[in-house]
RNA sequence: GGGCGGUUAGUUUAAUGGUAAAACAUCUCGUUUACACCGAGAAGAGUGGAAGUCCGAUUCUUCCACCGCCCACCA
């Protein structure tokens, strides 16, 4: 008899929550509570989602892939740990709360540091559950009892320890550097936290008189400079920054300016003599080939100034207001307002040669969309030379294998050119730099770098650390390859002596239908929760993995979820049929089936169809195993789908309607439920329960 | 500017040195031991363009075009 609860269509809503609770209650997500003797271990760290975030398709892909691996290893008898966590997410975290407060008309500075941080923690305790619950919805089987937060006391200890370690090695230093400064966030940000937008602007050509007697004397008398022989023309998009110029630079190979190198020009308005220097970074073909050098407000100019020992004049402060150094005309005004003033003044002096329309890229803060102004600032740096070598070594000698292989070279190339890491941020939310009197906090990636061992209790010598480090696997998006993966590798080498994971798997990027990157701000993202609501979690997992074939990109296609939903229904109904064919429930463990499952099914009794399906099952099982071990999840799923639908359901089940071998169909069906479980855990667990309520599928023996 | 990847039926993808496969969509027929979220079948591309290697290329090489991604950055 078909059990009453078996309707003719699968309803994920009736199943998913119930099944997830069963799993949680069983304790099997924790390696400590797994049954049997498990000598082999398998461990993975979750890439901790931000407290600000809600689930996006990238999370679904990433965590489904790990879940497939973890569920299979668990069924294969490994002592399996998947450790979840959340990231405090530095700027992004702070901005989320600031934004929330601003709705109530409150600013961060109104509250003060302490009060604001209270708000941050309130936010954290509220939102950590939101994202973790979303992960549960897609069936993530990680060990929630070990959930870590990047600002947990234990992890803070790890960070202190690491910082002091580096400090004692003299790898941490304080230096002046032009950094990307967000005036709104009030902090320096990394290159990766900026986005460039193409904008129409102007290119101003400005005459700088040479410091030859006649010209400079005329200038000092307020007369107009004249003649092309006693000027040098520079081109700039930000004329107001000229007030902080300390040199004019040309390319050493540029014959036009050869005789001017070593001489001086007079900086208009400021009436300051500045040298004309030669530097290889100058592009002869751009503009006039002569560049004004503003070391305090431009990254390239700063580097030039380091090479030539130029002074650095700060004319814009941290709030974007012109300083006294900028001179009387501009002091106290916003930088933007001064552009007008400077241009007007140059016009009066007759020093403005021309203004051209010009399209260029302008940097904006990715987190708050404010314009980025490069600014000289005191920051803490971590020396990268030795650490980068450690990471390169670990990759080259395969201590960590990068998959797909092509990223190996990309990563090594980047590590070879790694600049020292600016580890300080002018934020309130984060780990305070452990030096007295220091107000800055550490870059959020400083904690992420220690994640694989800090989560296991380091620097304490815990059991977990001994058991689960190094981990077996990590997966990440390719754009955080160097910002995260590389940093974990060198941190692992430095502090643990071993690279933190054997495999670093760079997963595909999910693009939208148009083949472009999904972006929340552009509204081109797809909400996984809506998809789950519509098709069920198994179907969404199916859909995303089914599309994940050889390529590095997945062009999102909702049809695949529909296919997944139909497939779930197919599995459901095939199970109904098998149950009917068995004429009720089978107690698998107590039946002959257990013995027969080792394929002691009597050969003489087998029909051709039986033989064919058993053979097909054997081949499919072997191939699926092979593919999962190679992280080719999409191909494995295609194979299972095709076999289940077109060989098992379309052909074998039809054949069985004429002549039934109960043992064979049961064996095939049960094995398929097991093989499908990592991909579609909810429905397979639910259906497994129809056969045997004594145990859960999640820990059943995996078919080999 | 540097690097990487893609371009195959209407769509999303697969495959192969010997003239291409699947799913969805379309059309036709069928469906009383699971499933209309089903079954059987049909039609539909000669694999972006050009050249080369080869008996033979969609598959290898080169160039071009277009699309996308990453990195750097434009004074």
JSON list of N, CA and C in Angstrom, two decimals, chain A residues 360-424:
[
{"chain": "A", "resi": 360, "resn": "UNK", "atom": "N", "xyz": [37.33, 59.80, -18.46]},
{"chain": "A", "resi": 360, "resn": "UNK", "atom": "CA", "xyz": [38.27, 58.99, -17.67]},
{"chain": "A", "resi": 360, "resn": "UNK", "atom": "C", "xyz": [37.54, 58.23, -16.57]},
{"chain": "A", "resi": 361, "resn": "UNK", "atom": "N", "xyz": [38.28, 57.36, -15.92]},
{"chain": "A", "resi": 361, "resn": "UNK", "atom": "CA", "xyz": [37.70, 56.57, -14.83]},
{"chain": "A", "resi": 361, "resn": "UNK", "atom": "C", "xyz": [37.85, 57.29, -13.51]},
{"chain": "A", "resi": 362, "resn": "UNK", "atom": "N", "xyz": [36.76, 57.37, -12.79]},
{"chain": "A", "resi": 362, "resn": "UNK", "atom": "CA", "xyz": [36.79, 58.01, -11.49]},
{"chain": "A", "resi": 362, "resn": "UNK", "atom": "C", "xyz": [36.49, 56.95, -10.44]},
{"chain": "A", "resi": 363, "resn": "UNK", "atom": "N", "xyz": [37.29, 56.97, -9.36]},
{"chain": "A", "resi": 363, "resn": "UNK", "atom": "CA", "xyz": [37.14, 55.95, -8.33]},
{"chain": "A", "resi": 363, "resn": "UNK", "atom": "C", "xyz": [36.08, 56.33, -7.30]},
{"chain": "A", "resi": 364, "resn": "UNK", "atom": "N", "xyz": [35.24, 55.37, -6.98]},
{"chain": "A", "resi": 364, "resn": "UNK", "atom": "CA", "xyz": [34.22, 55.56, -5.95]},
{"chain": "A", "resi": 364, "resn": "UNK", "atom": "C", "xyz": [34.33, 54.47, -4.91]},
{"chain": "A", "resi": 365, "resn": "UNK", "atom": "N", "xyz": [33.87, 54.78, -3.72]},
{"chain": "A", "resi": 365, "resn": "UNK", "atom": "CA", "xyz": [33.87, 53.79, -2.64]},
{"chain": "A", "resi": 365, "resn": "UNK", "atom": "C", "xyz": [32.76, 52.78, -2.93]},
{"chain": "A", "resi": 366, "resn": "UNK", "atom": "N", "xyz": [33.16, 51.53, -2.95]},
{"chain": "A", "resi": 366, "resn": "UNK", "atom": "CA", "xyz": [32.22, 50.47, -3.27]},
{"chain": "A", "resi": 366, "resn": "UNK", "atom": "C", "xyz": [31.12, 50.36, -2.20]},
{"chain": "A", "resi": 367, "resn": "UNK", "atom": "N", "xyz": [31.49, 50.73, -0.99]},
{"chain": "A", "resi": 367, "resn": "UNK", "atom": "CA", "xyz": [30.55, 50.56, 0.13]},
{"chain": "A", "resi": 367, "resn": "UNK", "atom": "C", "xyz": [29.57, 51.71, 0.28]},
{"chain": "A", "resi": 368, "resn": "UNK", "atom": "N", "xyz": [29.97, 52.92, -0.12]},
{"chain": "A", "resi": 368, "resn": "UNK", "atom": "CA", "xyz": [29.07, 54.04, 0.13]},
{"chain": "A", "resi": 368, "resn": "UNK", "atom": "C", "xyz": [28.94, 54.95, -1.08]},
{"chain": "A", "resi": 369, "resn": "UNK", "atom": "N", "xyz": [29.64, 54.64, -2.17]},
{"chain": "A", "resi": 369, "resn": "UNK", "atom": "CA", "xyz": [29.52, 55.38, -3.41]},
{"chain": "A", "resi": 369, "resn": "UNK", "atom": "C", "xyz": [30.04, 56.81, -3.35]},
{"chain": "A", "resi": 370, "resn": "UNK", "atom": "N", "xyz": [30.77, 57.16, -2.31]},
{"chain": "A", "resi": 370, "resn": "UNK", "atom": "CA", "xyz": [31.38, 58.49, -2.27]},
{"chain": "A", "resi": 370, "resn": "UNK", "atom": "C", "xyz": [32.66, 58.48, -3.11]},
{"chain": "A", "resi": 371, "resn": "UNK", "atom": "N", "xyz": [33.04, 59.65, -3.60]},
{"chain": "A", "resi": 371, "resn": "UNK", "atom": "CA", "xyz": [34.23, 59.76, -4.43]},
{"chain": "A", "resi": 371, "resn": "UNK", "atom": "C", "xyz": [35.48, 59.50, -3.59]},
{"chain": "A", "resi": 372, "resn": "UNK", "atom": "N", "xyz": [36.40, 58.81, -4.18]},
{"chain": "A", "resi": 372, "resn": "UNK", "atom": "CA", "xyz": [37.65, 58.52, -3.47]},
{"chain": "A", "resi": 372, "resn": "UNK", "atom": "C", "xyz": [38.66, 59.62, -3.74]},
{"chain": "A", "resi": 373, "resn": "UNK", "atom": "N", "xyz": [39.26, 60.15, -2.69]},
{"chain": "A", "resi": 373, "resn": "UNK", "atom": "CA", "xyz": [40.34, 61.11, -2.84]},
{"chain": "A", "resi": 373, "resn": "UNK", "atom": "C", "xyz": [41.60, 60.47, -2.28]},
{"chain": "A", "resi": 374, "resn": "UNK", "atom": "N", "xyz": [42.61, 60.29, -3.11]},
{"chain": "A", "resi": 374, "resn": "UNK", "atom": "CA", "xyz": [43.86, 59.74, -2.59]},
{"chain": "A", "resi": 374, "resn": "UNK", "atom": "C", "xyz": [44.44, 60.71, -1.57]},
{"chain": "A", "resi": 375, "resn": "UNK", "atom": "N", "xyz": [44.98, 60.18, -0.52]},
{"chain": "A", "resi": 375, "resn": "UNK", "atom": "CA", "xyz": [45.42, 61.06, 0.55]},
{"chain": "A", "resi": 375, "resn": "UNK", "atom": "C", "xyz": [46.60, 60.46, 1.29]},
{"chain": "A", "resi": 376, "resn": "UNK", "atom": "N", "xyz": [47.53, 61.30, 1.67]},
{"chain": "A", "resi": 376, "resn": "UNK", "atom": "CA", "xyz": [48.69, 60.87, 2.43]},
{"chain": "A", "resi": 376, "resn": "UNK", "atom": "C", "xyz": [48.24, 60.58, 3.85]},
{"chain": "A", "resi": 377, "resn": "UNK", "atom": "N", "xyz": [48.66, 59.46, 4.36]},
{"chain": "A", "resi": 377, "resn": "UNK", "atom": "CA", "xyz": [48.16, 59.13, 5.67]},
{"chain": "A", "resi": 377, "resn": "UNK", "atom": "C", "xyz": [49.08, 58.13, 6.34]},
{"chain": "A", "resi": 378, "resn": "UNK", "atom": "N", "xyz": [49.07, 58.15, 7.65]},
{"chain": "A", "resi": 378, "resn": "UNK", "atom": "CA", "xyz": [49.93, 57.22, 8.39]},
{"chain": "A", "resi": 378, "resn": "UNK", "atom": "C", "xyz": [49.19, 55.91, 8.57]},
{"chain": "A", "resi": 379, "resn": "UNK", "atom": "N", "xyz": [49.80, 54.84, 8.14]},
{"chain": "A", "resi": 379, "resn": "UNK", "atom": "CA", "xyz": [49.15, 53.53, 8.19]},
{"chain": "A", "resi": 379, "resn": "UNK", "atom": "C", "xyz": [50.11, 52.49, 8.71]},
{"chain": "A", "resi": 380, "resn": "UNK", "atom": "N", "xyz": [49.54, 51.39, 9.18]},
{"chain": "A", "resi": 380, "resn": "UNK", "atom": "CA", "xyz": [50.37, 50.25, 9.57]},
{"chain": "A", "resi": 380, "resn": "UNK", "atom": "C", "xyz": [50.48, 49.29, 8.41]},
{"chain": "A", "resi": 381, "resn": "UNK", "atom": "N", "xyz": [51.67, 48.79, 8.21]},
{"chain": "A", "resi": 381, "resn": "UNK", "atom": "CA", "xyz": [51.91, 47.86, 7.11]},
{"chain": "A", "resi": 381, "resn": "UNK", "atom": "C", "xyz": [52.52, 46.56, 7.61]},
{"chain": "A", "resi": 382, "resn": "UNK", "atom": "N", "xyz": [52.19, 45.50, 6.90]},
{"chain": "A", "resi": 382, "resn": "UNK", "atom": "CA", "xyz": [52.84, 44.22, 7.17]},
{"chain": "A", "resi": 382, "resn": "UNK", "atom": "C", "xyz": [53.70, 43.89, 5.95]},
{"chain": "A", "resi": 383, "resn": "UNK", "atom": "N", "xyz": [54.96, 43.64, 6.21]},
{"chain": "A", "resi": 383, "resn": "UNK", "atom": "CA", "xyz": [55.88, 43.31, 5.12]},
{"chain": "A", "resi": 383, "resn": "UNK", "atom": "C", "xyz": [55.46, 42.02, 4.45]},
{"chain": "A", "resi": 384, "resn": "UNK", "atom": "N", "xyz": [55.45, 42.04, 3.15]},
{"chain": "A", "resi": 384, "resn": "UNK", "atom": "CA", "xyz": [54.94, 40.89, 2.42]},
{"chain": "A", "resi": 384, "resn": "UNK", "atom": "C", "xyz": [56.02, 40.00, 1.84]},
{"chain": "A", "resi": 385, "resn": "UNK", "atom": "N", "xyz": [57.24, 40.51, 1.71]},
{"chain": "A", "resi": 385, "resn": "UNK", "atom": "CA", "xyz": [58.25, 39.76, 0.93]},
{"chain": "A", "resi": 385, "resn": "UNK", "atom": "C", "xyz": [58.39, 38.31, 1.40]},
{"chain": "A", "resi": 386, "resn": "UNK", "atom": "N", "xyz": [58.63, 38.14, 2.70]},
{"chain": "A", "resi": 386, "resn": "UNK", "atom": "CA", "xyz": [58.86, 36.78, 3.21]},
{"chain": "A", "resi": 386, "resn": "UNK", "atom": "C", "xyz": [57.59, 35.94, 3.18]},
{"chain": "A", "resi": 387, "resn": "UNK", "atom": "N", "xyz": [56.49, 36.58, 3.55]},
{"chain": "A", "resi": 387, "resn": "UNK", "atom": "CA", "xyz": [55.21, 35.85, 3.62]},
{"chain": "A", "resi": 387, "resn": "UNK", "atom": "C", "xyz": [54.77, 35.40, 2.24]},
{"chain": "A", "resi": 388, "resn": "UNK", "atom": "N", "xyz": [54.96, 36.29, 1.26]},
{"chain": "A", "resi": 388, "resn": "UNK", "atom": "CA", "xyz": [54.59, 35.91, -0.10]},
{"chain": "A", "resi": 388, "resn": "UNK", "atom": "C", "xyz": [55.41, 34.72, -0.55]},
{"chain": "A", "resi": 389, "resn": "UNK", "atom": "N", "xyz": [56.67, 34.70, -0.18]},
{"chain": "A", "resi": 389, "resn": "UNK", "atom": "CA", "xyz": [57.52, 33.55, -0.55]},
{"chain": "A", "resi": 389, "resn": "UNK", "atom": "C", "xyz": [57.00, 32.26, 0.06]},
{"chain": "A", "resi": 390, "resn": "UNK", "atom": "N", "xyz": [56.58, 32.35, 1.31]},
{"chain": "A", "resi": 390, "resn": "UNK", "atom": "CA", "xyz": [56.02, 31.16, 1.97]},
{"chain": "A", "resi": 390, "resn": "UNK", "atom": "C", "xyz": [54.84, 30.61, 1.18]},
{"chain": "A", "resi": 391, "resn": "UNK", "atom": "N", "xyz": [53.96, 31.53, 0.77]},
{"chain": "A", "resi": 391, "resn": "UNK", "atom": "CA", "xyz": [52.77, 31.10, 0.04]},
{"chain": "A", "resi": 391, "resn": "UNK", "atom": "C", "xyz": [53.15, 30.51, -1.31]},
{"chain": "A", "resi": 392, "resn": "UNK", "atom": "N", "xyz": [54.06, 31.17, -2.00]},
{"chain": "A", "resi": 392, "resn": "UNK", "atom": "CA", "xyz": [54.49, 30.67, -3.32]},
{"chain": "A", "resi": 392, "resn": "UNK", "atom": "C", "xyz": [55.08, 29.27, -3.17]},
{"chain": "A", "resi": 393, "resn": "UNK", "atom": "N", "xyz": [55.90, 29.10, -2.13]},
{"chain": "A", "resi": 393, "resn": "UNK", "atom": "CA", "xyz": [56.51, 27.78, -1.88]},
{"chain": "A", "resi": 393, "resn": "UNK", "atom": "C", "xyz": [55.46, 26.70, -1.68]},
{"chain": "A", "resi": 394, "resn": "UNK", "atom": "N", "xyz": [54.46, 27.01, -0.86]},
{"chain": "A", "resi": 394, "resn": "UNK", "atom": "CA", "xyz": [53.43, 26.01, -0.55]},
{"chain": "A", "resi": 394, "resn": "UNK", "atom": "C", "xyz": [52.62, 25.64, -1.79]},
{"chain": "A", "resi": 395, "resn": "UNK", "atom": "N", "xyz": [52.47, 26.61, -2.67]},
{"chain": "A", "resi": 395, "resn": "UNK", "atom": "CA", "xyz": [51.71, 26.32, -3.90]},
{"chain": "A", "resi": 395, "resn": "UNK", "atom": "C", "xyz": [52.58, 25.53, -4.87]},
{"chain": "A", "resi": 396, "resn": "UNK", "atom": "N", "xyz": [53.83, 25.96, -4.99]},
{"chain": "A", "resi": 396, "resn": "UNK", "atom": "CA", "xyz": [54.71, 25.29, -5.94]},
{"chain": "A", "resi": 396, "resn": "UNK", "atom": "C", "xyz": [54.98, 23.84, -5.57]},
{"chain": "A", "resi": 397, "resn": "UNK", "atom": "N", "xyz": [55.15, 23.57, -4.28]},
{"chain": "A", "resi": 397, "resn": "UNK", "atom": "CA", "xyz": [55.41, 22.16, -3.96]},
{"chain": "A", "resi": 397, "resn": "UNK", "atom": "C", "xyz": [54.14, 21.39, -3.62]},
{"chain": "A", "resi": 398, "resn": "UNK", "atom": "N", "xyz": [53.00, 21.94, -4.06]},
{"chain": "A", "resi": 398, "resn": "UNK", "atom": "CA", "xyz": [51.72, 21.21, -4.03]},
{"chain": "A", "resi": 398, "resn": "UNK", "atom": "C", "xyz": [51.21, 20.90, -2.63]},
{"chain": "A", "resi": 399, "resn": "UNK", "atom": "N", "xyz": [51.70, 21.64, -1.65]},
{"chain": "A", "resi": 399, "resn": "UNK", "atom": "CA", "xyz": [51.13, 21.47, -0.33]},
{"chain": "A", "resi": 399, "resn": "UNK", "atom": "C", "xyz": [49.66, 21.87, -0.39]},
{"chain": "A", "resi": 400, "resn": "UNK", "atom": "N", "xyz": [49.41, 22.90, -1.17]},
{"chain": "A", "resi": 400, "resn": "UNK", "atom": "CA", "xyz": [48.04, 23.25, -1.53]},
{"chain": "A", "resi": 400, "resn": "UNK", "atom": "C", "xyz": [47.92, 23.19, -3.04]},
{"chain": "A", "resi": 401, "resn": "UNK", "atom": "N", "xyz": [46.95, 22.44, -3.50]},
{"chain": "A", "resi": 401, "resn": "UNK", "atom": "CA", "xyz": [46.74, 22.33, -4.94]},
{"chain": "A", "resi": 401, "resn": "UNK", "atom": "C", "xyz": [45.59, 23.24, -5.33]},
{"chain": "A", "resi": 402, "resn": "UNK", "atom": "N", "xyz": [45.85, 24.09, -6.31]},
{"chain": "A", "resi": 402, "resn": "UNK", "atom": "CA", "xyz": [44.81, 25.00, -6.76]},
{"chain": "A", "resi": 402, "resn": "UNK", "atom": "C", "xyz": [44.06, 24.37, -7.93]},
{"chain": "A", "resi": 403, "resn": "UNK", "atom": "N", "xyz": [42.75, 24.35, -7.83]},
{"chain": "A", "resi": 403, "resn": "UNK", "atom": "CA", "xyz": [41.92, 23.80, -8.91]},
{"chain": "A", "resi": 403, "resn": "UNK", "atom": "C", "xyz": [40.89, 24.85, -9.31]},
{"chain": "A", "resi": 404, "resn": "UNK", "atom": "N", "xyz": [40.70, 25.16, -10.59]},
{"chain": "A", "resi": 404, "resn": "UNK", "atom": "CA", "xyz": [41.44, 24.67, -11.75]},
{"chain": "A", "resi": 404, "resn": "UNK", "atom": "C", "xyz": [42.87, 25.21, -11.75]},
{"chain": "A", "resi": 405, "resn": "UNK", "atom": "N", "xyz": [43.72, 24.46, -12.41]},
{"chain": "A", "resi": 405, "resn": "UNK", "atom": "CA", "xyz": [45.15, 24.68, -12.33]},
{"chain": "A", "resi": 405, "resn": "UNK", "atom": "C", "xyz": [45.58, 26.07, -12.80]},
{"chain": "A", "resi": 406, "resn": "UNK", "atom": "N", "xyz": [44.84, 26.63, -13.74]},
{"chain": "A", "resi": 406, "resn": "UNK", "atom": "CA", "xyz": [45.30, 27.90, -14.31]},
{"chain": "A", "resi": 406, "resn": "UNK", "atom": "C", "xyz": [45.42, 29.02, -13.28]},
{"chain": "A", "resi": 407, "resn": "UNK", "atom": "N", "xyz": [44.68, 28.91, -12.21]},
{"chain": "A", "resi": 407, "resn": "UNK", "atom": "CA", "xyz": [44.74, 29.96, -11.18]},
{"chain": "A", "resi": 407, "resn": "UNK", "atom": "C", "xyz": [46.03, 29.92, -10.40]},
{"chain": "A", "resi": 408, "resn": "UNK", "atom": "N", "xyz": [46.71, 28.78, -10.46]},
{"chain": "A", "resi": 408, "resn": "UNK", "atom": "CA", "xyz": [47.97, 28.64, -9.76]},
{"chain": "A", "resi": 408, "resn": "UNK", "atom": "C", "xyz": [48.96, 29.71, -10.24]},
{"chain": "A", "resi": 409, "resn": "UNK", "atom": "N", "xyz": [49.09, 29.83, -11.55]},
{"chain": "A", "resi": 409, "resn": "UNK", "atom": "CA", "xyz": [50.03, 30.78, -12.10]},
{"chain": "A", "resi": 409, "resn": "UNK", "atom": "C", "xyz": [49.60, 32.22, -11.81]},
{"chain": "A", "resi": 410, "resn": "UNK", "atom": "N", "xyz": [48.30, 32.45, -11.95]},
{"chain": "A", "resi": 410, "resn": "UNK", "atom": "CA", "xyz": [47.76, 33.78, -11.66]},
{"chain": "A", "resi": 410, "resn": "UNK", "atom": "C", "xyz": [48.11, 34.19, -10.24]},
{"chain": "A", "resi": 411, "resn": "UNK", "atom": "N", "xyz": [47.91, 33.26, -9.33]},
{"chain": "A", "resi": 411, "resn": "UNK", "atom": "CA", "xyz": [48.15, 33.56, -7.92]},
{"chain": "A", "resi": 411, "resn": "UNK", "atom": "C", "xyz": [49.63, 33.79, -7.65]},
{"chain": "A", "resi": 412, "resn": "UNK", "atom": "N", "xyz": [50.47, 32.94, -8.20]},
{"chain": "A", "resi": 412, "resn": "UNK", "atom": "CA", "xyz": [51.92, 33.09, -7.99]},
{"chain": "A", "resi": 412, "resn": "UNK", "atom": "C", "xyz": [52.41, 34.42, -8.57]},
{"chain": "A", "resi": 413, "resn": "UNK", "atom": "N", "xyz": [51.94, 34.75, -9.75]},
{"chain": "A", "resi": 413, "resn": "UNK", "atom": "CA", "xyz": [52.33, 36.03, -10.35]},
{"chain": "A", "resi": 413, "resn": "UNK", "atom": "C", "xyz": [51.96, 37.20, -9.46]},
{"chain": "A", "resi": 414, "resn": "UNK", "atom": "N", "xyz": [50.78, 37.13, -8.92]},
{"chain": "A", "resi": 414, "resn": "UNK", "atom": "CA", "xyz": [50.34, 38.23, -8.07]},
{"chain": "A", "resi": 414, "resn": "UNK", "atom": "C", "xyz": [51.15, 38.30, -6.78]},
{"chain": "A", "resi": 415, "resn": "UNK", "atom": "N", "xyz": [51.45, 37.13, -6.25]},
{"chain": "A", "resi": 415, "resn": "UNK", "atom": "CA", "xyz": [52.21, 37.10, -5.00]},
{"chain": "A", "resi": 415, "resn": "UNK", "atom": "C", "xyz": [53.62, 37.66, -5.20]},
{"chain": "A", "resi": 416, "resn": "UNK", "atom": "N", "xyz": [54.17, 37.42, -6.37]},
{"chain": "A", "resi": 416, "resn": "UNK", "atom": "CA", "xyz": [55.52, 37.92, -6.65]},
{"chain": "A", "resi": 416, "resn": "UNK", "atom": "C", "xyz": [55.56, 39.44, -6.63]},
{"chain": "A", "resi": 417, "resn": "UNK", "atom": "N", "xyz": [54.45, 40.06, -7.00]},
{"chain": "A", "resi": 417, "resn": "UNK", "atom": "CA", "xyz": [54.40, 41.52, -7.05]},
{"chain": "A", "resi": 417, "resn": "UNK", "atom": "C", "xyz": [53.66, 42.13, -5.87]},
{"chain": "A", "resi": 418, "resn": "UNK", "atom": "N", "xyz": [53.45, 41.32, -4.85]},
{"chain": "A", "resi": 418, "resn": "UNK", "atom": "CA", "xyz": [52.64, 41.78, -3.72]},
{"chain": "A", "resi": 418, "resn": "UNK", "atom": "C", "xyz": [53.31, 42.97, -3.02]},
{"chain": "A", "resi": 419, "resn": "UNK", "atom": "N", "xyz": [52.56, 44.06, -2.89]},
{"chain": "A", "resi": 419, "resn": "UNK", "atom": "CA", "xyz": [53.07, 45.19, -2.11]},
{"chain": "A", "resi": 419, "resn": "UNK", "atom": "C", "xyz": [52.80, 44.89, -0.64]},
{"chain": "A", "resi": 420, "resn": "UNK", "atom": "N", "xyz": [53.48, 45.63, 0.22]},
{"chain": "A", "resi": 420, "resn": "UNK", "atom": "CA", "xyz": [53.22, 45.45, 1.65]},
{"chain": "A", "resi": 420, "resn": "UNK", "atom": "C", "xyz": [51.75, 45.71, 1.93]},
{"chain": "A", "resi": 421, "resn": "UNK", "atom": "N", "xyz": [51.28, 44.97, 2.89]},
{"chain": "A", "resi": 421, "resn": "UNK", "atom": "CA", "xyz": [49.84, 44.96, 3.17]},
{"chain": "A", "resi": 421, "resn": "UNK", "atom": "C", "xyz": [49.49, 46.06, 4.16]},
{"chain": "A", "resi": 422, "resn": "UNK", "atom": "N", "xyz": [48.68, 46.98, 3.74]},
{"chain": "A", "resi": 422, "resn": "UNK", "atom": "CA", "xyz": [48.18, 48.01, 4.66]},
{"chain": "A", "resi": 422, "resn": "UNK", "atom": "C", "xyz": [47.12, 47.37, 5.54]},
{"chain": "A", "resi": 423, "resn": "UNK", "atom": "N", "xyz": [47.49, 47.12, 6.80]},
{"chain": "A", "resi": 423, "resn": "UNK", "atom": "CA", "xyz": [46.59, 46.36, 7.67]},
{"chain": "A", "resi": 423, "resn": "UNK", "atom": "C", "xyz": [45.76, 47.26, 8.59]},
{"chain": "A", "resi": 424, "resn": "UNK", "atom": "N", "xyz": [45.90, 48.58, 8.45]},
{"chain": "A", "resi": 424, "resn": "UNK", "atom": "CA", "xyz": [45.11, 49.44, 9.34]},
{"chain": "A", "resi": 424, "resn": "UNK", "atom": "C", "xyz": [43.93, 50.07, 8.61]}
]
